[in-house]
Structures are given as C-alpha cells and as structure tokens.
Amino acid sequence: FKLVRTIDLPFDNGPDTEVSGRGLPNYLGAVTVSPDGRSALISAKKDNLARGIFRDGKKLTFDNSVRSIVANLDITNGKERLQKRNDLNDRSLPQSIVFSPFGDIYFVASTGSNKVDVYEFINNRLISSISTSAAPNSLAIRPDGSMLFVKNYLSRTVSVFDIFDLTHGFSNAITKIDEISVVSNELLTDSELLGKQIFYNASDPR
C-alpha cells in the first residue's frame, strides 16, 4: 500500500454559461476503472471559486455556481483528460458510476435528481436516461451486460432494469423489470423519512 502517484483534477477555466462553468472539483466520489484498465471515472461537484463580487466582480448565478461533473482519468499517463470532463447539466450530485462490460458506455446515478443517465465514453454524448425511485446512490451491472441494478437509498428499494439491447448496441431502450423492497422494518418515522426524501430531492420546491 505504498503511494505510487497522485493525480490532480485541475481547475476548469470555463466559460461560465447556462450549461457550463468554471470551478474546482470537490466532494469526490469513488473511482470507477474501465474494463481495459486504461481509464477511470470519478463523480464530483465543481465549485466556482473564480466567480463572485469579491472575486471577479460578477454576481453568482444558479447555472454555474456549483455544477456536477464526471472526471475522466488517463491511468497510463497519470493525468485527467480535462477535455473529456463531463459537465452534467441540470443534475444534482452524481454518486455512483458503472461501465458497461464493453467499456463503451457508462451509467451515472444522480442522487438528488432521481435519475440514471447513460453516456458514450468516447465523447460523453447522452444516449439514454431513466427516472428512478428516491435517491439512487449505487449501481451494479451483470457481467453479461443484461441487467442494471439501482439501489434507491430513500425509497429503500433496488430497481432492476433490462439493459441488454442498450449494452449490445441494438437500441437505447431500458425496461424496468422489478422494484425490490430491501427494508422490512423501517426505523424512521413516516415524517422523518419524508423529510429526508424532500431534502435529497433537488426538484422538490420544499
């Protein structure tokens, strides 16, 4: 367990727009290594430390004060591919990433947005998106690429999706197969659980 190297995630110089922003990666998630072992993805948020009345004279805006990102690491060269950093738009903090068995696409669970999005690895093009139950925060895929499992933290369930056609290139279709309850005795009261569900839901005006 000797430290071999440290890979920096550099400051993003922007620009600040409705769909992008400057900022420094923060609140990093787990490292997800690609099937070929050459790349890795890390979920994070990006804080715009360059903007503000006392920074650059510009007021903060909701579009680019804090954004969600997926960083793309070149493991061979020990650097982030900054040009391939995926600046997620209209998404709360991503907390889990998983590659397809072939490494050509990856799935991102955005906990506060109740979404799982699917992107092409080579260019970050969004190819599919599914709504989930409350606060998805963990993903797993069967080794043959046939099923996606989504743990929904605050609905206390695991959703099972058929993704065979998607991972094998036949179509972008994703079909829900099952919703499995994983808590038989909820320890929180109804109001406590509802409060957590509201707190973790970025689209809830409360």
JSON list of N, CA and C in Angstrom, two decimals, residues 57-118:
[
{"chain": "A", "resi": 57, "resn": "GLY", "atom": "N", "xyz": [-15.98, 40.33, -9.70]},
{"chain": "A", "resi": 57, "resn": "GLY", "atom": "CA", "xyz": [-16.94, 41.40, -9.86]},
{"chain": "A", "resi": 57, "resn": "GLY", "atom": "C", "xyz": [-18.28, 40.97, -10.43]},
{"chain": "A", "resi": 58, "resn": "LYS", "atom": "N", "xyz": [-18.45, 39.68, -10.71]},
{"chain": "A", "resi": 58, "resn": "LYS", "atom": "CA", "xyz": [-19.70, 39.18, -11.27]},
{"chain": "A", "resi": 58, "resn": "LYS", "atom": "C", "xyz": [-20.52, 38.47, -10.20]},
{"chain": "A", "resi": 59, "resn": "LYS", "atom": "N", "xyz": [-21.83, 38.67, -10.23]},
{"chain": "A", "resi": 59, "resn": "LYS", "atom": "CA", "xyz": [-22.70, 38.01, -9.27]},
{"chain": "A", "resi": 59, "resn": "LYS", "atom": "C", "xyz": [-22.78, 36.51, -9.56]},
{"chain": "A", "resi": 60, "resn": "LEU", "atom": "N", "xyz": [-22.96, 35.74, -8.49]},
{"chain": "A", "resi": 60, "resn": "LEU", "atom": "CA", "xyz": [-23.16, 34.31, -8.65]},
{"chain": "A", "resi": 60, "resn": "LEU", "atom": "C", "xyz": [-24.48, 34.05, -9.35]},
{"chain": "A", "resi": 61, "resn": "THR", "atom": "N", "xyz": [-24.52, 33.00, -10.16]},
{"chain": "A", "resi": 61, "resn": "THR", "atom": "CA", "xyz": [-25.76, 32.58, -10.81]},
{"chain": "A", "resi": 61, "resn": "THR", "atom": "C", "xyz": [-26.00, 31.11, -10.49]},
{"chain": "A", "resi": 62, "resn": "PHE", "atom": "N", "xyz": [-27.27, 30.70, -10.51]},
{"chain": "A", "resi": 62, "resn": "PHE", "atom": "CA", "xyz": [-27.58, 29.30, -10.18]},
{"chain": "A", "resi": 62, "resn": "PHE", "atom": "C", "xyz": [-27.06, 28.34, -11.24]},
{"chain": "A", "resi": 63, "resn": "ASP", "atom": "N", "xyz": [-26.83, 28.84, -12.47]},
{"chain": "A", "resi": 63, "resn": "ASP", "atom": "CA", "xyz": [-26.39, 27.96, -13.55]},
{"chain": "A", "resi": 63, "resn": "ASP", "atom": "C", "xyz": [-24.97, 27.45, -13.36]},
{"chain": "A", "resi": 64, "resn": "ASN", "atom": "N", "xyz": [-24.09, 28.26, -12.76]},
{"chain": "A", "resi": 64, "resn": "ASN", "atom": "CA", "xyz": [-22.69, 27.87, -12.74]},
{"chain": "A", "resi": 64, "resn": "ASN", "atom": "C", "xyz": [-21.96, 28.14, -11.42]},
{"chain": "A", "resi": 65, "resn": "SER", "atom": "N", "xyz": [-22.69, 28.29, -10.33]},
{"chain": "A", "resi": 65, "resn": "SER", "atom": "CA", "xyz": [-22.02, 28.42, -9.03]},
{"chain": "A", "resi": 65, "resn": "SER", "atom": "C", "xyz": [-21.47, 27.07, -8.58]},
{"chain": "A", "resi": 66, "resn": "VAL", "atom": "N", "xyz": [-22.31, 26.04, -8.65]},
{"chain": "A", "resi": 66, "resn": "VAL", "atom": "CA", "xyz": [-21.92, 24.67, -8.33]},
{"chain": "A", "resi": 66, "resn": "VAL", "atom": "C", "xyz": [-22.50, 23.77, -9.41]},
{"chain": "A", "resi": 67, "resn": "ARG", "atom": "N", "xyz": [-21.64, 22.95, -10.01]},
{"chain": "A", "resi": 67, "resn": "ARG", "atom": "CA", "xyz": [-22.10, 22.04, -11.05]},
{"chain": "A", "resi": 67, "resn": "ARG", "atom": "C", "xyz": [-21.66, 20.62, -10.73]},
{"chain": "A", "resi": 68, "resn": "SER", "atom": "N", "xyz": [-22.32, 19.66, -11.36]},
{"chain": "A", "resi": 68, "resn": "SER", "atom": "CA", "xyz": [-21.95, 18.25, -11.20]},
{"chain": "A", "resi": 68, "resn": "SER", "atom": "C", "xyz": [-21.09, 17.82, -12.39]},
{"chain": "A", "resi": 69, "resn": "ILE", "atom": "N", "xyz": [-20.08, 17.00, -12.10]},
{"chain": "A", "resi": 69, "resn": "ILE", "atom": "CA", "xyz": [-19.17, 16.58, -13.16]},
{"chain": "A", "resi": 69, "resn": "ILE", "atom": "C", "xyz": [-18.80, 15.11, -13.02]},
{"chain": "A", "resi": 70, "resn": "VAL", "atom": "N", "xyz": [-18.27, 14.57, -14.11]},
{"chain": "A", "resi": 70, "resn": "VAL", "atom": "CA", "xyz": [-17.59, 13.27, -14.10]},
{"chain": "A", "resi": 70, "resn": "VAL", "atom": "C", "xyz": [-16.21, 13.50, -14.68]},
{"chain": "A", "resi": 71, "resn": "ALA", "atom": "N", "xyz": [-15.18, 13.28, -13.86]},
{"chain": "A", "resi": 71, "resn": "ALA", "atom": "CA", "xyz": [-13.80, 13.45, -14.31]},
{"chain": "A", "resi": 71, "resn": "ALA", "atom": "C", "xyz": [-13.31, 12.18, -15.00]},
{"chain": "A", "resi": 72, "resn": "ASN", "atom": "N", "xyz": [-12.51, 12.35, -16.05]},
{"chain": "A", "resi": 72, "resn": "ASN", "atom": "CA", "xyz": [-12.01, 11.25, -16.87]},
{"chain": "A", "resi": 72, "resn": "ASN", "atom": "C", "xyz": [-10.49, 11.16, -16.72]},
{"chain": "A", "resi": 73, "resn": "LEU", "atom": "N", "xyz": [-10.01, 10.07, -16.11]},
{"chain": "A", "resi": 73, "resn": "LEU", "atom": "CA", "xyz": [-8.59, 9.91, -15.84]},
{"chain": "A", "resi": 73, "resn": "LEU", "atom": "C", "xyz": [-7.90, 9.01, -16.85]},
{"chain": "A", "resi": 74, "resn": "ASP", "atom": "N", "xyz": [-6.74, 9.43, -17.31]},
{"chain": "A", "resi": 74, "resn": "ASP", "atom": "CA", "xyz": [-5.85, 8.60, -18.13]},
{"chain": "A", "resi": 74, "resn": "ASP", "atom": "C", "xyz": [-4.90, 7.92, -17.15]},
{"chain": "A", "resi": 75, "resn": "ILE", "atom": "N", "xyz": [-5.16, 6.65, -16.82]},
{"chain": "A", "resi": 75, "resn": "ILE", "atom": "CA", "xyz": [-4.37, 5.95, -15.81]},
{"chain": "A", "resi": 75, "resn": "ILE", "atom": "C", "xyz": [-2.94, 5.73, -16.29]},
{"chain": "A", "resi": 76, "resn": "THR", "atom": "N", "xyz": [-2.77, 5.46, -17.58]},
{"chain": "A", "resi": 76, "resn": "THR", "atom": "CA", "xyz": [-1.44, 5.19, -18.12]},
{"chain": "A", "resi": 76, "resn": "THR", "atom": "C", "xyz": [-0.50, 6.37, -17.93]},
{"chain": "A", "resi": 77, "resn": "ASN", "atom": "N", "xyz": [-1.01, 7.59, -18.21]},
{"chain": "A", "resi": 77, "resn": "ASN", "atom": "CA", "xyz": [-0.18, 8.79, -18.13]},
{"chain": "A", "resi": 77, "resn": "ASN", "atom": "C", "xyz": [-0.33, 9.53, -16.81]},
{"chain": "A", "resi": 78, "resn": "GLY", "atom": "N", "xyz": [-1.26, 9.09, -15.96]},
{"chain": "A", "resi": 78, "resn": "GLY", "atom": "CA", "xyz": [-1.42, 9.71, -14.66]},
{"chain": "A", "resi": 78, "resn": "GLY", "atom": "C", "xyz": [-1.95, 11.12, -14.69]},
{"chain": "A", "resi": 79, "resn": "LYS", "atom": "N", "xyz": [-2.88, 11.40, -15.63]},
{"chain": "A", "resi": 79, "resn": "LYS", "atom": "CA", "xyz": [-3.44, 12.75, -15.74]},
{"chain": "A", "resi": 79, "resn": "LYS", "atom": "C", "xyz": [-4.94, 12.66, -16.00]},
{"chain": "A", "resi": 80, "resn": "GLU", "atom": "N", "xyz": [-5.65, 13.75, -15.65]},
{"chain": "A", "resi": 80, "resn": "GLU", "atom": "CA", "xyz": [-7.04, 13.82, -16.05]},
{"chain": "A", "resi": 80, "resn": "GLU", "atom": "C", "xyz": [-7.13, 14.31, -17.48]},
{"chain": "A", "resi": 81, "resn": "ARG", "atom": "N", "xyz": [-8.03, 13.71, -18.25]},
{"chain": "A", "resi": 81, "resn": "ARG", "atom": "CA", "xyz": [-8.32, 14.21, -19.60]},
{"chain": "A", "resi": 81, "resn": "ARG", "atom": "C", "xyz": [-9.33, 15.34, -19.44]},
{"chain": "A", "resi": 82, "resn": "LEU", "atom": "N", "xyz": [-8.82, 16.55, -19.23]},
{"chain": "A", "resi": 82, "resn": "LEU", "atom": "CA", "xyz": [-9.70, 17.68, -18.92]},
{"chain": "A", "resi": 82, "resn": "LEU", "atom": "C", "xyz": [-10.69, 17.96, -20.05]},
{"chain": "A", "resi": 83, "resn": "GLN", "atom": "N", "xyz": [-10.26, 17.73, -21.28]},
{"chain": "A", "resi": 83, "resn": "GLN", "atom": "CA", "xyz": [-11.14, 17.97, -22.43]},
{"chain": "A", "resi": 83, "resn": "GLN", "atom": "C", "xyz": [-12.29, 16.97, -22.47]},
{"chain": "A", "resi": 84, "resn": "LYS", "atom": "N", "xyz": [-12.17, 15.86, -21.71]},
{"chain": "A", "resi": 84, "resn": "LYS", "atom": "CA", "xyz": [-13.23, 14.86, -21.68]},
{"chain": "A", "resi": 84, "resn": "LYS", "atom": "C", "xyz": [-13.99, 14.87, -20.36]},
{"chain": "A", "resi": 85, "resn": "ARG", "atom": "N", "xyz": [-13.76, 15.88, -19.53]},
{"chain": "A", "resi": 85, "resn": "ARG", "atom": "CA", "xyz": [-14.54, 16.02, -18.30]},
{"chain": "A", "resi": 85, "resn": "ARG", "atom": "C", "xyz": [-15.99, 16.27, -18.68]},
{"chain": "A", "resi": 86, "resn": "ASN", "atom": "N", "xyz": [-16.90, 15.50, -18.10]},
{"chain": "A", "resi": 86, "resn": "ASN", "atom": "CA", "xyz": [-18.32, 15.60, -18.43]},
{"chain": "A", "resi": 86, "resn": "ASN", "atom": "C", "xyz": [-18.99, 16.55, -17.45]},
{"chain": "A", "resi": 87, "resn": "ASP", "atom": "N", "xyz": [-19.37, 17.72, -17.94]},
{"chain": "A", "resi": 87, "resn": "ASP", "atom": "CA", "xyz": [-20.04, 18.74, -17.13]},
{"chain": "A", "resi": 87, "resn": "ASP", "atom": "C", "xyz": [-21.54, 18.50, -17.23]},
{"chain": "A", "resi": 88, "resn": "LEU", "atom": "N", "xyz": [-22.11, 17.84, -16.22]},
{"chain": "A", "resi": 88, "resn": "LEU", "atom": "CA", "xyz": [-23.51, 17.43, -16.27]},
{"chain": "A", "resi": 88, "resn": "LEU", "atom": "C", "xyz": [-24.42, 18.63, -16.10]},
{"chain": "A", "resi": 89, "resn": "ASN", "atom": "N", "xyz": [-25.44, 18.72, -16.92]},
{"chain": "A", "resi": 89, "resn": "ASN", "atom": "CA", "xyz": [-26.36, 19.85, -16.84]},
{"chain": "A", "resi": 89, "resn": "ASN", "atom": "C", "xyz": [-27.67, 19.45, -16.19]},
{"chain": "A", "resi": 90, "resn": "ASP", "atom": "N", "xyz": [-28.18, 20.31, -15.32]},
{"chain": "A", "resi": 90, "resn": "ASP", "atom": "CA", "xyz": [-29.45, 20.06, -14.63]},
{"chain": "A", "resi": 90, "resn": "ASP", "atom": "C", "xyz": [-29.45, 18.75, -13.87]},
{"chain": "A", "resi": 91, "resn": "ARG", "atom": "N", "xyz": [-28.33, 18.46, -13.20]},
{"chain": "A", "resi": 91, "resn": "ARG", "atom": "CA", "xyz": [-28.22, 17.25, -12.40]},
{"chain": "A", "resi": 91, "resn": "ARG", "atom": "C", "xyz": [-27.62, 17.59, -11.03]},
{"chain": "A", "resi": 92, "resn": "SER", "atom": "N", "xyz": [-28.20, 16.97, -10.00]},
{"chain": "A", "resi": 92, "resn": "SER", "atom": "CA", "xyz": [-27.63, 17.09, -8.67]},
{"chain": "A", "resi": 92, "resn": "SER", "atom": "C", "xyz": [-26.42, 16.16, -8.57]},
{"chain": "A", "resi": 93, "resn": "LEU", "atom": "N", "xyz": [-25.80, 16.12, -7.39]},
{"chain": "A", "resi": 93, "resn": "LEU", "atom": "CA", "xyz": [-24.53, 15.42, -7.21]},
{"chain": "A", "resi": 93, "resn": "LEU", "atom": "C", "xyz": [-24.59, 13.96, -7.67]},
{"chain": "A", "resi": 94, "resn": "PRO", "atom": "N", "xyz": [-23.74, 13.58, -8.63]},
{"chain": "A", "resi": 94, "resn": "PRO", "atom": "CA", "xyz": [-23.66, 12.15, -9.01]},
{"chain": "A", "resi": 94, "resn": "PRO", "atom": "C", "xyz": [-22.88, 11.38, -7.94]},
{"chain": "A", "resi": 95, "resn": "GLN", "atom": "N", "xyz": [-23.36, 10.20, -7.60]},
{"chain": "A", "resi": 95, "resn": "GLN", "atom": "CA", "xyz": [-22.72, 9.45, -6.52]},
{"chain": "A", "resi": 95, "resn": "GLN", "atom": "C", "xyz": [-22.24, 8.07, -6.92]},
{"chain": "A", "resi": 96, "resn": "SER", "atom": "N", "xyz": [-22.64, 7.59, -8.09]},
{"chain": "A", "resi": 96, "resn": "SER", "atom": "CA", "xyz": [-22.20, 6.25, -8.49]},
{"chain": "A", "resi": 96, "resn": "SER", "atom": "C", "xyz": [-22.06, 6.20, -10.00]},
{"chain": "A", "resi": 97, "resn": "ILE", "atom": "N", "xyz": [-21.01, 5.52, -10.46]},
{"chain": "A", "resi": 97, "resn": "ILE", "atom": "CA", "xyz": [-20.75, 5.34, -11.89]},
{"chain": "A", "resi": 97, "resn": "ILE", "atom": "C", "xyz": [-20.41, 3.88, -12.12]},
{"chain": "A", "resi": 98, "resn": "VAL", "atom": "N", "xyz": [-20.90, 3.33, -13.23]},
{"chain": "A", "resi": 98, "resn": "VAL", "atom": "CA", "xyz": [-20.53, 1.97, -13.59]},
{"chain": "A", "resi": 98, "resn": "VAL", "atom": "C", "xyz": [-20.41, 1.88, -15.11]},
{"chain": "A", "resi": 99, "resn": "PHE", "atom": "N", "xyz": [-19.37, 1.17, -15.58]},
{"chain": "A", "resi": 99, "resn": "PHE", "atom": "CA", "xyz": [-19.18, 0.94, -17.00]},
{"chain": "A", "resi": 99, "resn": "PHE", "atom": "C", "xyz": [-20.01, -0.25, -17.45]},
{"chain": "A", "resi": 100, "resn": "SER", "atom": "N", "xyz": [-20.37, -0.25, -18.74]},
{"chain": "A", "resi": 100, "resn": "SER", "atom": "CA", "xyz": [-20.87, -1.49, -19.33]},
{"chain": "A", "resi": 100, "resn": "SER", "atom": "C", "xyz": [-19.71, -2.47, -19.43]},
{"chain": "A", "resi": 101, "resn": "PRO", "atom": "N", "xyz": [-19.98, -3.76, -19.60]},
{"chain": "A", "resi": 101, "resn": "PRO", "atom": "CA", "xyz": [-18.87, -4.74, -19.69]},
{"chain": "A", "resi": 101, "resn": "PRO", "atom": "C", "xyz": [-17.91, -4.47, -20.84]},
{"chain": "A", "resi": 102, "resn": "PHE", "atom": "N", "xyz": [-18.38, -3.73, -21.85]},
{"chain": "A", "resi": 102, "resn": "PHE", "atom": "CA", "xyz": [-17.55, -3.47, -23.02]},
{"chain": "A", "resi": 102, "resn": "PHE", "atom": "C", "xyz": [-16.80, -2.15, -22.92]},
{"chain": "A", "resi": 103, "resn": "GLY", "atom": "N", "xyz": [-17.15, -1.31, -21.93]},
{"chain": "A", "resi": 103, "resn": "GLY", "atom": "CA", "xyz": [-16.44, -0.07, -21.69]},
{"chain": "A", "resi": 103, "resn": "GLY", "atom": "C", "xyz": [-16.77, 1.07, -22.63]},
{"chain": "A", "resi": 104, "resn": "ASP", "atom": "N", "xyz": [-17.74, 0.87, -23.53]},
{"chain": "A", "resi": 104, "resn": "ASP", "atom": "CA", "xyz": [-18.05, 1.92, -24.49]},
{"chain": "A", "resi": 104, "resn": "ASP", "atom": "C", "xyz": [-19.08, 2.92, -23.96]},
{"chain": "A", "resi": 105, "resn": "ILE", "atom": "N", "xyz": [-19.83, 2.53, -22.94]},
{"chain": "A", "resi": 105, "resn": "ILE", "atom": "CA", "xyz": [-20.80, 3.44, -22.32]},
{"chain": "A", "resi": 105, "resn": "ILE", "atom": "C", "xyz": [-20.66, 3.34, -20.81]},
{"chain": "A", "resi": 106, "resn": "TYR", "atom": "N", "xyz": [-21.17, 4.37, -20.12]},
{"chain": "A", "resi": 106, "resn": "TYR", "atom": "CA", "xyz": [-21.17, 4.33, -18.65]},
{"chain": "A", "resi": 106, "resn": "TYR", "atom": "C", "xyz": [-22.46, 4.94, -18.11]},
{"chain": "A", "resi": 107, "resn": "PHE", "atom": "N", "xyz": [-22.83, 4.49, -16.93]},
{"chain": "A", "resi": 107, "resn": "PHE", "atom": "CA", "xyz": [-24.07, 4.88, -16.27]},
{"chain": "A", "resi": 107, "resn": "PHE", "atom": "C", "xyz": [-23.73, 5.75, -15.06]},
{"chain": "A", "resi": 108, "resn": "VAL", "atom": "N", "xyz": [-24.50, 6.82, -14.87]},
{"chain": "A", "resi": 108, "resn": "VAL", "atom": "CA", "xyz": [-24.27, 7.74, -13.77]},
{"chain": "A", "resi": 108, "resn": "VAL", "atom": "C", "xyz": [-25.56, 7.92, -12.97]},
{"chain": "A", "resi": 109, "resn": "ALA", "atom": "N", "xyz": [-25.50, 7.66, -11.66]},
{"chain": "A", "resi": 109, "resn": "ALA", "atom": "CA", "xyz": [-26.65, 7.87, -10.79]},
{"chain": "A", "resi": 109, "resn": "ALA", "atom": "C", "xyz": [-26.53, 9.24, -10.12]},
{"chain": "A", "resi": 110, "resn": "SER", "atom": "N", "xyz": [-27.52, 10.10, -10.37]},
{"chain": "A", "resi": 110, "resn": "SER", "atom": "CA", "xyz": [-27.57, 11.43, -9.75]},
{"chain": "A", "resi": 110, "resn": "SER", "atom": "C", "xyz": [-28.57, 11.37, -8.60]},
{"chain": "A", "resi": 111, "resn": "THR", "atom": "N", "xyz": [-28.05, 11.32, -7.39]},
{"chain": "A", "resi": 111, "resn": "THR", "atom": "CA", "xyz": [-28.88, 11.04, -6.22]},
{"chain": "A", "resi": 111, "resn": "THR", "atom": "C", "xyz": [-29.99, 12.07, -6.03]},
{"chain": "A", "resi": 112, "resn": "GLY", "atom": "N", "xyz": [-29.66, 13.34, -6.09]},
{"chain": "A", "resi": 112, "resn": "GLY", "atom": "CA", "xyz": [-30.66, 14.37, -5.84]},
{"chain": "A", "resi": 112, "resn": "GLY", "atom": "C", "xyz": [-31.59, 14.64, -7.00]},
{"chain": "A", "resi": 113, "resn": "SER", "atom": "N", "xyz": [-31.30, 14.05, -8.15]},
{"chain": "A", "resi": 113, "resn": "SER", "atom": "CA", "xyz": [-32.15, 14.24, -9.33]},
{"chain": "A", "resi": 113, "resn": "SER", "atom": "C", "xyz": [-33.03, 13.03, -9.63]},
{"chain": "A", "resi": 114, "resn": "ASN", "atom": "N", "xyz": [-32.83, 11.95, -8.87]},
{"chain": "A", "resi": 114, "resn": "ASN", "atom": "CA", "xyz": [-33.60, 10.72, -9.08]},
{"chain": "A", "resi": 114, "resn": "ASN", "atom": "C", "xyz": [-33.50, 10.24, -10.53]},
{"chain": "A", "resi": 115, "resn": "LYS", "atom": "N", "xyz": [-32.28, 10.24, -11.05]},
{"chain": "A", "resi": 115, "resn": "LYS", "atom": "CA", "xyz": [-32.03, 9.87, -12.44]},
{"chain": "A", "resi": 115, "resn": "LYS", "atom": "C", "xyz": [-30.81, 8.97, -12.55]},
{"chain": "A", "resi": 116, "resn": "VAL", "atom": "N", "xyz": [-30.83, 8.10, -13.56]},
{"chain": "A", "resi": 116, "resn": "VAL", "atom": "CA", "xyz": [-29.63, 7.41, -14.02]},
{"chain": "A", "resi": 116, "resn": "VAL", "atom": "C", "xyz": [-29.48, 7.74, -15.50]},
{"chain": "A", "resi": 117, "resn": "ASP", "atom": "N", "xyz": [-28.36, 8.36, -15.85]},
{"chain": "A", "resi": 117, "resn": "ASP", "atom": "CA", "xyz": [-28.09, 8.75, -17.23]},
{"chain": "A", "resi": 117, "resn": "ASP", "atom": "C", "xyz": [-27.02, 7.86, -17.83]},
{"chain": "A", "resi": 118, "resn": "VAL", "atom": "N", "xyz": [-27.09, 7.66, -19.14]},
{"chain": "A", "resi": 118, "resn": "VAL", "atom": "CA", "xyz": [-26.15, 6.80, -19.85]},
{"chain": "A", "resi": 118, "resn": "VAL", "atom": "C", "xyz": [-25.41, 7.63, -20.90]}
]
